[in-house]
Coordinates of C-alpha atoms in Angstrom, one line a residue:
X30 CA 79.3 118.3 80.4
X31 CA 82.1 118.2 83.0
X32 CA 85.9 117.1 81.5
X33 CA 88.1 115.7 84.1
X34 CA 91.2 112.9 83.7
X35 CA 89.8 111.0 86.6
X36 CA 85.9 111.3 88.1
X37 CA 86.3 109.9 91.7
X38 CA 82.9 108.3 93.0
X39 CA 83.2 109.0 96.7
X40 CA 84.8 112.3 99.1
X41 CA 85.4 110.4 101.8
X42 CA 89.5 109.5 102.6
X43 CA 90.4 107.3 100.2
X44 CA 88.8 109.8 97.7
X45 CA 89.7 112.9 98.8
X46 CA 94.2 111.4 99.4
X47 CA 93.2 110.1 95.4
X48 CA 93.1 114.1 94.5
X49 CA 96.5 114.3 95.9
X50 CA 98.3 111.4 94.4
X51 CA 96.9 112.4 91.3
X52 CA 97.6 115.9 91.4
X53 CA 101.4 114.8 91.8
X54 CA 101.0 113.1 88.7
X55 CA 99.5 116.6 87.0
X56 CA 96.1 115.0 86.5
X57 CA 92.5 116.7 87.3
X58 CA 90.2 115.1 89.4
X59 CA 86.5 115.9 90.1
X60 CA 84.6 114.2 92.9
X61 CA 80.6 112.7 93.1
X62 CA 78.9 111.7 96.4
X63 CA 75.6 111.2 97.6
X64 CA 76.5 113.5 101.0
X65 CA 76.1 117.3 101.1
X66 CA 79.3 117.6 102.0
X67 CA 82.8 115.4 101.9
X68 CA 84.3 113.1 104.3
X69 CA 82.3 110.0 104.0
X70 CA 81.8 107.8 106.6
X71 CA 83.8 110.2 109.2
X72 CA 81.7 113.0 108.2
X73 CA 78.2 111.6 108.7
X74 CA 79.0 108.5 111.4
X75 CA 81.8 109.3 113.6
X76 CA 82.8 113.0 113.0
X77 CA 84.0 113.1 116.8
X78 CA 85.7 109.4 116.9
X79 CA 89.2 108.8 117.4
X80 CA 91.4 107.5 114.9
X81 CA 94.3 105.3 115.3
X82 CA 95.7 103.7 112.6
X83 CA 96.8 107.2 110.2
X84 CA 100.6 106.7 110.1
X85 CA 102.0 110.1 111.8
X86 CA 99.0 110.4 114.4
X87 CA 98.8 108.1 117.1
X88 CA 95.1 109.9 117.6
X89 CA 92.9 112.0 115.2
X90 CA 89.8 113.1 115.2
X91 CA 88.0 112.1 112.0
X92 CA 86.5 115.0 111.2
X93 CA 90.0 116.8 111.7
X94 CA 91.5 114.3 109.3
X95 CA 89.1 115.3 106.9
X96 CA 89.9 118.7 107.6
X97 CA 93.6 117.8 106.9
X98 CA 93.2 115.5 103.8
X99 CA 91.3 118.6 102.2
X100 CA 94.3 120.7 102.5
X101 CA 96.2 118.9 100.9
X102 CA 94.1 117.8 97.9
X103 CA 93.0 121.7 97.9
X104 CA 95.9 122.4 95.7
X105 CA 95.1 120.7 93.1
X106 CA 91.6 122.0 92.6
X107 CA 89.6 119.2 92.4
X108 CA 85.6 119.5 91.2
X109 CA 82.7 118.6 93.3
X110 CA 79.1 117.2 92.5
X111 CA 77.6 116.8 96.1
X112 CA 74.5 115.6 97.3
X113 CA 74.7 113.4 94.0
X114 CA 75.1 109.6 93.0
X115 CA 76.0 108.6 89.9
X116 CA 73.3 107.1 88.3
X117 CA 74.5 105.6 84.8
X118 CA 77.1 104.5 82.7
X119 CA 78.2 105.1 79.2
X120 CA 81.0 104.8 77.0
X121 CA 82.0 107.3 74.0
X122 CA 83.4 106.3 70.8
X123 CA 87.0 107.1 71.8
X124 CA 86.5 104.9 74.7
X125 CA 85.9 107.4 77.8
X126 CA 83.6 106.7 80.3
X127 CA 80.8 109.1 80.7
X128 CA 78.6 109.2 85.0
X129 CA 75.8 110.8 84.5
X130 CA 73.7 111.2 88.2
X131 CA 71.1 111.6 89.3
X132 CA 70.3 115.4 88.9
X133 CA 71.6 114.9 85.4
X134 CA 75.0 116.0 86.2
X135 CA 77.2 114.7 82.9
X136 CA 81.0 113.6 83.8
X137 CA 83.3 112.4 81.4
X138 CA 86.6 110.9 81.8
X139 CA 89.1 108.2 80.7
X140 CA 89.1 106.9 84.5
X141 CA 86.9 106.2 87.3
X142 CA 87.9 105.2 90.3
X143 CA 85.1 104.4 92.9
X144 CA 86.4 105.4 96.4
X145 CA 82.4 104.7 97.8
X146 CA 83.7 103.3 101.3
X147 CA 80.7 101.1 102.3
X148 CA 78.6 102.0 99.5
X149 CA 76.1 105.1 98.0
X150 CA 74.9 106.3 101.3
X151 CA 71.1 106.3 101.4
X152 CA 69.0 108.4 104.0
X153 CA 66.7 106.1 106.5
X154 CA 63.5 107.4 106.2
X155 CA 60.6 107.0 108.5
X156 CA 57.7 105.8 107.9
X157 CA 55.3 108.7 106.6
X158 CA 52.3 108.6 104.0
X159 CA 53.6 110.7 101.3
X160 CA 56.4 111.4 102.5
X161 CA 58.5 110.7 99.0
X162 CA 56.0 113.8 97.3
X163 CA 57.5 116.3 99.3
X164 CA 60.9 115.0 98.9
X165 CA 63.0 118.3 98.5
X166 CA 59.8 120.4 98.5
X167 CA 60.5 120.9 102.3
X168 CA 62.0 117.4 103.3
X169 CA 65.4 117.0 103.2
X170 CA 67.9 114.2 104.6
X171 CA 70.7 116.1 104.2
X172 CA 71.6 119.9 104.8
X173 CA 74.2 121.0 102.1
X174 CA 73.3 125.0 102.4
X175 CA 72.6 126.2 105.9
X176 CA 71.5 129.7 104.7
X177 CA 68.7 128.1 102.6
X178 CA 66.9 127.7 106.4
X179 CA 67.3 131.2 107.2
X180 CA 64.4 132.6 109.3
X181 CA 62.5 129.5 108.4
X182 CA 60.7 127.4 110.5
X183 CA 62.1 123.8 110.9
X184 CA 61.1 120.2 112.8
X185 CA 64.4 117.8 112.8
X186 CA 63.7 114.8 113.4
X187 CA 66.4 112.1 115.4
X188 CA 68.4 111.6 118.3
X189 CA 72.4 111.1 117.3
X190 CA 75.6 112.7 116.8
X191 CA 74.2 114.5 113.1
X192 CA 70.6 115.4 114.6
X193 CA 72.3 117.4 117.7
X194 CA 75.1 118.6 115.9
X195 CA 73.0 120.4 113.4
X196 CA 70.3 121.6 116.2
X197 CA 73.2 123.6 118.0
X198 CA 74.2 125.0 114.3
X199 CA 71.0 126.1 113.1
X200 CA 69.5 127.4 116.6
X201 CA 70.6 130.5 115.2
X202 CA 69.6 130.4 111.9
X203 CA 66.2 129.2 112.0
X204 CA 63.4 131.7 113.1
X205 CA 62.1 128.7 114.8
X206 CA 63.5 125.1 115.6
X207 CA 61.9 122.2 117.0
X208 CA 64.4 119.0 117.7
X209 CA 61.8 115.6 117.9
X210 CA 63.0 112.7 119.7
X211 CA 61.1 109.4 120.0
X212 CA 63.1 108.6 122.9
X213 CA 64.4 110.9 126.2
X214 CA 67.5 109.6 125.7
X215 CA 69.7 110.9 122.9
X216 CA 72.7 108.4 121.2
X217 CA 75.2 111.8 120.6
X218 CA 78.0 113.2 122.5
X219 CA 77.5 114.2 125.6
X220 CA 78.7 117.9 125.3
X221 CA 76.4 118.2 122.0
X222 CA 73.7 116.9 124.0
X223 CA 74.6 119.7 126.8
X224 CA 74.3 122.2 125.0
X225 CA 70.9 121.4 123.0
X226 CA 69.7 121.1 126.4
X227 CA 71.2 124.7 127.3
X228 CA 69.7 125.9 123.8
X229 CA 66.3 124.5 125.0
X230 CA 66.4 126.1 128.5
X231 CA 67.1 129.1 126.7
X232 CA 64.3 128.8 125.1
X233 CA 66.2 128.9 121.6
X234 CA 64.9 126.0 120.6
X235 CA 61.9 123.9 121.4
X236 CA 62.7 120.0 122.3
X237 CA 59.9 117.4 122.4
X238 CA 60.9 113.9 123.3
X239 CA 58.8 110.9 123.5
X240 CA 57.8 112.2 120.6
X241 CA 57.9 111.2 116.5
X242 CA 56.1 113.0 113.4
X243 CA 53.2 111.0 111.9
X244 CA 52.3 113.1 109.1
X245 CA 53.3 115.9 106.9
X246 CA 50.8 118.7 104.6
X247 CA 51.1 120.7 102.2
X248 CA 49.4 121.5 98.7
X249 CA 52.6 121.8 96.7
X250 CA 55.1 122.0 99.3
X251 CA 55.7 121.1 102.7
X252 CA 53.3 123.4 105.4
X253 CA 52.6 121.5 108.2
X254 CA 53.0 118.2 109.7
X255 CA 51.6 116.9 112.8
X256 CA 53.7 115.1 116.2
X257 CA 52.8 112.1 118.5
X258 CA 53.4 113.3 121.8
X259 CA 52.4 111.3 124.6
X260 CA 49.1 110.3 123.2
X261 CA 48.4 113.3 122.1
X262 CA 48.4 114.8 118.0
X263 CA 50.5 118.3 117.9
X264 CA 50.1 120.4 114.8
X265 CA 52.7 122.5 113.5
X266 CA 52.8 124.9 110.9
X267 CA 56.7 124.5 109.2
X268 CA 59.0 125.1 106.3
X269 CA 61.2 122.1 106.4
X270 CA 61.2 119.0 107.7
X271 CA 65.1 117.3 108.4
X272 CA 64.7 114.0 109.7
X273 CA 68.7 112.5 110.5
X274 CA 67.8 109.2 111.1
X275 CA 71.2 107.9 109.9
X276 CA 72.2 106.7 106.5
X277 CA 72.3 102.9 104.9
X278 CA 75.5 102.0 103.1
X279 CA 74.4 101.0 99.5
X280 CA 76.1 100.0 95.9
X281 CA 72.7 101.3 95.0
X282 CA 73.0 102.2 90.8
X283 CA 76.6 100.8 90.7
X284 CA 74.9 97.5 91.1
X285 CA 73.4 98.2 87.3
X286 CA 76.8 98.9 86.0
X287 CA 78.0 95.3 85.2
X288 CA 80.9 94.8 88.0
X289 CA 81.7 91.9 89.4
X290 CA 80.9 92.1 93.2
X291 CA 80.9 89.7 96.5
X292 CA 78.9 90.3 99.2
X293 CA 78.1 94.2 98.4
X294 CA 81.5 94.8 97.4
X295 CA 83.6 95.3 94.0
X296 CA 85.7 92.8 93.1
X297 CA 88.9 94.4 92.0
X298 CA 92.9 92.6 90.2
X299 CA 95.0 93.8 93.2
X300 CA 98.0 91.7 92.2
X301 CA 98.2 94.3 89.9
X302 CA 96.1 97.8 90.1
X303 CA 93.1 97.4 91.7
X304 CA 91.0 97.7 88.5
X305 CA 87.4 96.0 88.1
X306 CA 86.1 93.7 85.9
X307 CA 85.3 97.0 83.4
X308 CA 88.6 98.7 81.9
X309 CA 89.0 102.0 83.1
X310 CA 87.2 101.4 86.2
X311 CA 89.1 100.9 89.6
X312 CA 87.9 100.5 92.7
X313 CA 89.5 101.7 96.5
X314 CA 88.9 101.5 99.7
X315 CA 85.9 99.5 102.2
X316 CA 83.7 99.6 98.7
X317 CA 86.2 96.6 97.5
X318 CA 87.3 93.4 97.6
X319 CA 90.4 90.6 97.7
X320 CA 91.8 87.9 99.0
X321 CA 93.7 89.1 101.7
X322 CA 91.6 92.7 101.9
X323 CA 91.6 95.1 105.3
X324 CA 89.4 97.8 105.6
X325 CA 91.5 100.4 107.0
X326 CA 92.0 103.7 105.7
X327 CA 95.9 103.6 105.6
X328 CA 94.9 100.7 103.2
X329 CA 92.7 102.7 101.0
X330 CA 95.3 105.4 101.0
X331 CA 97.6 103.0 99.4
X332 CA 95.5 101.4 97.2
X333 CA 94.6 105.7 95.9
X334 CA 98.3 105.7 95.0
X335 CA 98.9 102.4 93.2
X336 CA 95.5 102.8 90.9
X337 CA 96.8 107.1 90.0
X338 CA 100.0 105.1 88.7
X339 CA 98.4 102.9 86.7
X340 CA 95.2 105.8 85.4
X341 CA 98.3 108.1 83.9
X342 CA 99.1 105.4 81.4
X343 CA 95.0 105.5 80.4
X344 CA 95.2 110.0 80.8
X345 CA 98.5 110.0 79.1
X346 CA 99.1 107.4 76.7
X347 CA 102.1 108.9 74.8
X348 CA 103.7 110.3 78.1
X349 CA 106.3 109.1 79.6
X350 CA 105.8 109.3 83.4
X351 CA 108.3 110.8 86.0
X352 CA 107.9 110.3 89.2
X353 CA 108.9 112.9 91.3
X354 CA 109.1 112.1 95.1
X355 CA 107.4 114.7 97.7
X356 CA 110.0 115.4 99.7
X357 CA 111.6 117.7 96.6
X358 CA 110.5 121.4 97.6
X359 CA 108.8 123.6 95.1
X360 CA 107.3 121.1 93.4
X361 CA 104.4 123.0 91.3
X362 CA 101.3 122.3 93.1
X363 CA 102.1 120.8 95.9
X364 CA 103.2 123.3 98.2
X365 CA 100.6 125.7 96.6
X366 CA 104.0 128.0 94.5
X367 CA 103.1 128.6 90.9
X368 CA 106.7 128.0 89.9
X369 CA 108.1 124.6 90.3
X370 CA 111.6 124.5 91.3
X371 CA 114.2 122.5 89.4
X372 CA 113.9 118.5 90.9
X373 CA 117.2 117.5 92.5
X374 CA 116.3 113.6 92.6
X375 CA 113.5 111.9 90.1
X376 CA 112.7 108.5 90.2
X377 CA 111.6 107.4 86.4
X378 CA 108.9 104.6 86.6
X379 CA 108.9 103.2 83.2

């Protein structure tokens, strides 16, 4: 069983900037989410998109904001559980909260705060007989450890920014690739979609558009499956199967938790601290809801810092809390020094 002070549910930004304002606060933070990897919505949607409105940047790249929010949270050491949901909710007899997921993963802490953006993301999966059976016995929506497809043969399956982008990584991993596309033309970026294409006429990688898998084989695991191309059935013998079909924002298990929601989102008090209808459990970020709520990540960034403020009273009770602003240098783990340097202004917060 994992011991943290807060469990966040969700990496994306408004998770990952929680870390931070926490770890100003000395508390410990460890992170669930259903991806492989972190960063949410701007790691599996728009890793290449533009962002505007992060105060400081008039542009960023998502994924380099990712990139950016990471170093500063890495500090602080936070925990991860990836390619995880949590699954259910318990309470102990001194009133923590214990998140156990879905690979049995056991988390307890006085707080949660669920940072889920749109929801639990959930793989879109196409439409295969027995396709669920082989379900990580050579099917897998999302890739969390390249090397695990070392000179292995592999069929992805899709046509965006995710199914290209890991095509052009794995060409050199695999001992054999084949990228399936049910369409000739692909929804990525058009430099990712270059250089597949260069991949392909250097005969790196195999590309078969017009083109979808119908069905997969295997006794215990995954050993075959068979493409519709053009009217005609193409058997394959393979070791994985990735189809990147995009994900489906869900509350999925949360839903069974008890919270008050409104139209697939949490309701949360944000006259006050943006807690839910369960003590000790908060709420940031796209995944809630208010009167008067914006989904934008500055506002979820905001929200991370009011909810820390009021979790340190739940982590420590008998504490008094100092505030001690960011701009003092030396501050013990922010700048990553091991000795913190005497504060020359702290704000008290009673």
């Amino acid at each position: 069983m994992i011991h943290t002070d807060i469990l966040i549910i969700g990496a994306g930004p408004a998770g990952l900037f929680t870390v931070f304002q926490a770890g100003l606060l000395k508390m410990k933070c460890h992170l669930i989410d259903s991806l492989g990897y972190v960063g949410g919505q701007c790691a599996e949607l728009y890793p290449k998109k533009p962002i505007y409105d992060i105060p400081g940047y008039p542009q960023i790249i998502a994924k380099d904001l990712i990139d950016k929010l990471m170093e500063q949270a890495r500090p602080f050491k936070p925990g991860f559980s990836l390619g995880q949901h949590a699954q259910k909710l318990e309470r102990n007899s001194a009133g923590n909260l214990i998140i156990t997921t879905n690979k049995g993963t056991e988390i307890i802490a006085p707080v949660v705060i669920i940072a889920g953006g749109l929801g639990s993301f959930q793989p879109r999966k196409p439409k295969i007989d027995s396709l669920e059976f082989y379900e990580e016995k050579g099917v897998d929506y999302t890739i969390t450890y390249p090397e695990k497809y070392r000179n292995k043969t592999l069929v992805i399956a899709g046509g965006g920014d995710s199914a290209l982008d890991w095509t052009i990584y794995l060409a050199d991993i695999a001992k054999r690739l084949i990228l399936v596309h049910r369409r000739n033309e692909f929804r990525g970026a058009l430099e990712s979609v270059e250089k597949v294409q260069k991949l392909k006429n250097e005969k790196k990688i195999e590309l078969i558009t017009q083109g979808a898998v119908i069905q997969i084989e295997g006794k215990d695991f995954l050993e075959s499956l068979t493409i519709e191309h053009q009217g005609k059935a193409i058997k394959k013998k393979v070791d994985f199967f990735i189809p990147l079909f995009g994900l489906i924002p869900k509350l999925g298990p949360l839903n069974n938790w008890g919270l008050e929601t409104k139209s697939n989102a949490i309701v949360v008090n944000n006259s006050l601290d943006y807690q839910t209808n369960i003590e000790g459990i908060y709420a940031i970020g796209d995944v809630n809801t208010y009167p008067g709520k914006l989904k934008l990540i500055l506002c979820g960034f905001h929200e991370a810092a009011v909810v820390c403020h009021s979790a340190y009273k739940r982590v420590f009770p008998d504490k008094k809390k100092y505030f001690k602003y960011t701009t003092i240098a030396g501050v013990e783990g922010f700048d990553g020094s091991k000795k913190a340097a005497k504060p020359s202004v702290v704000k008290t917060i009673s």
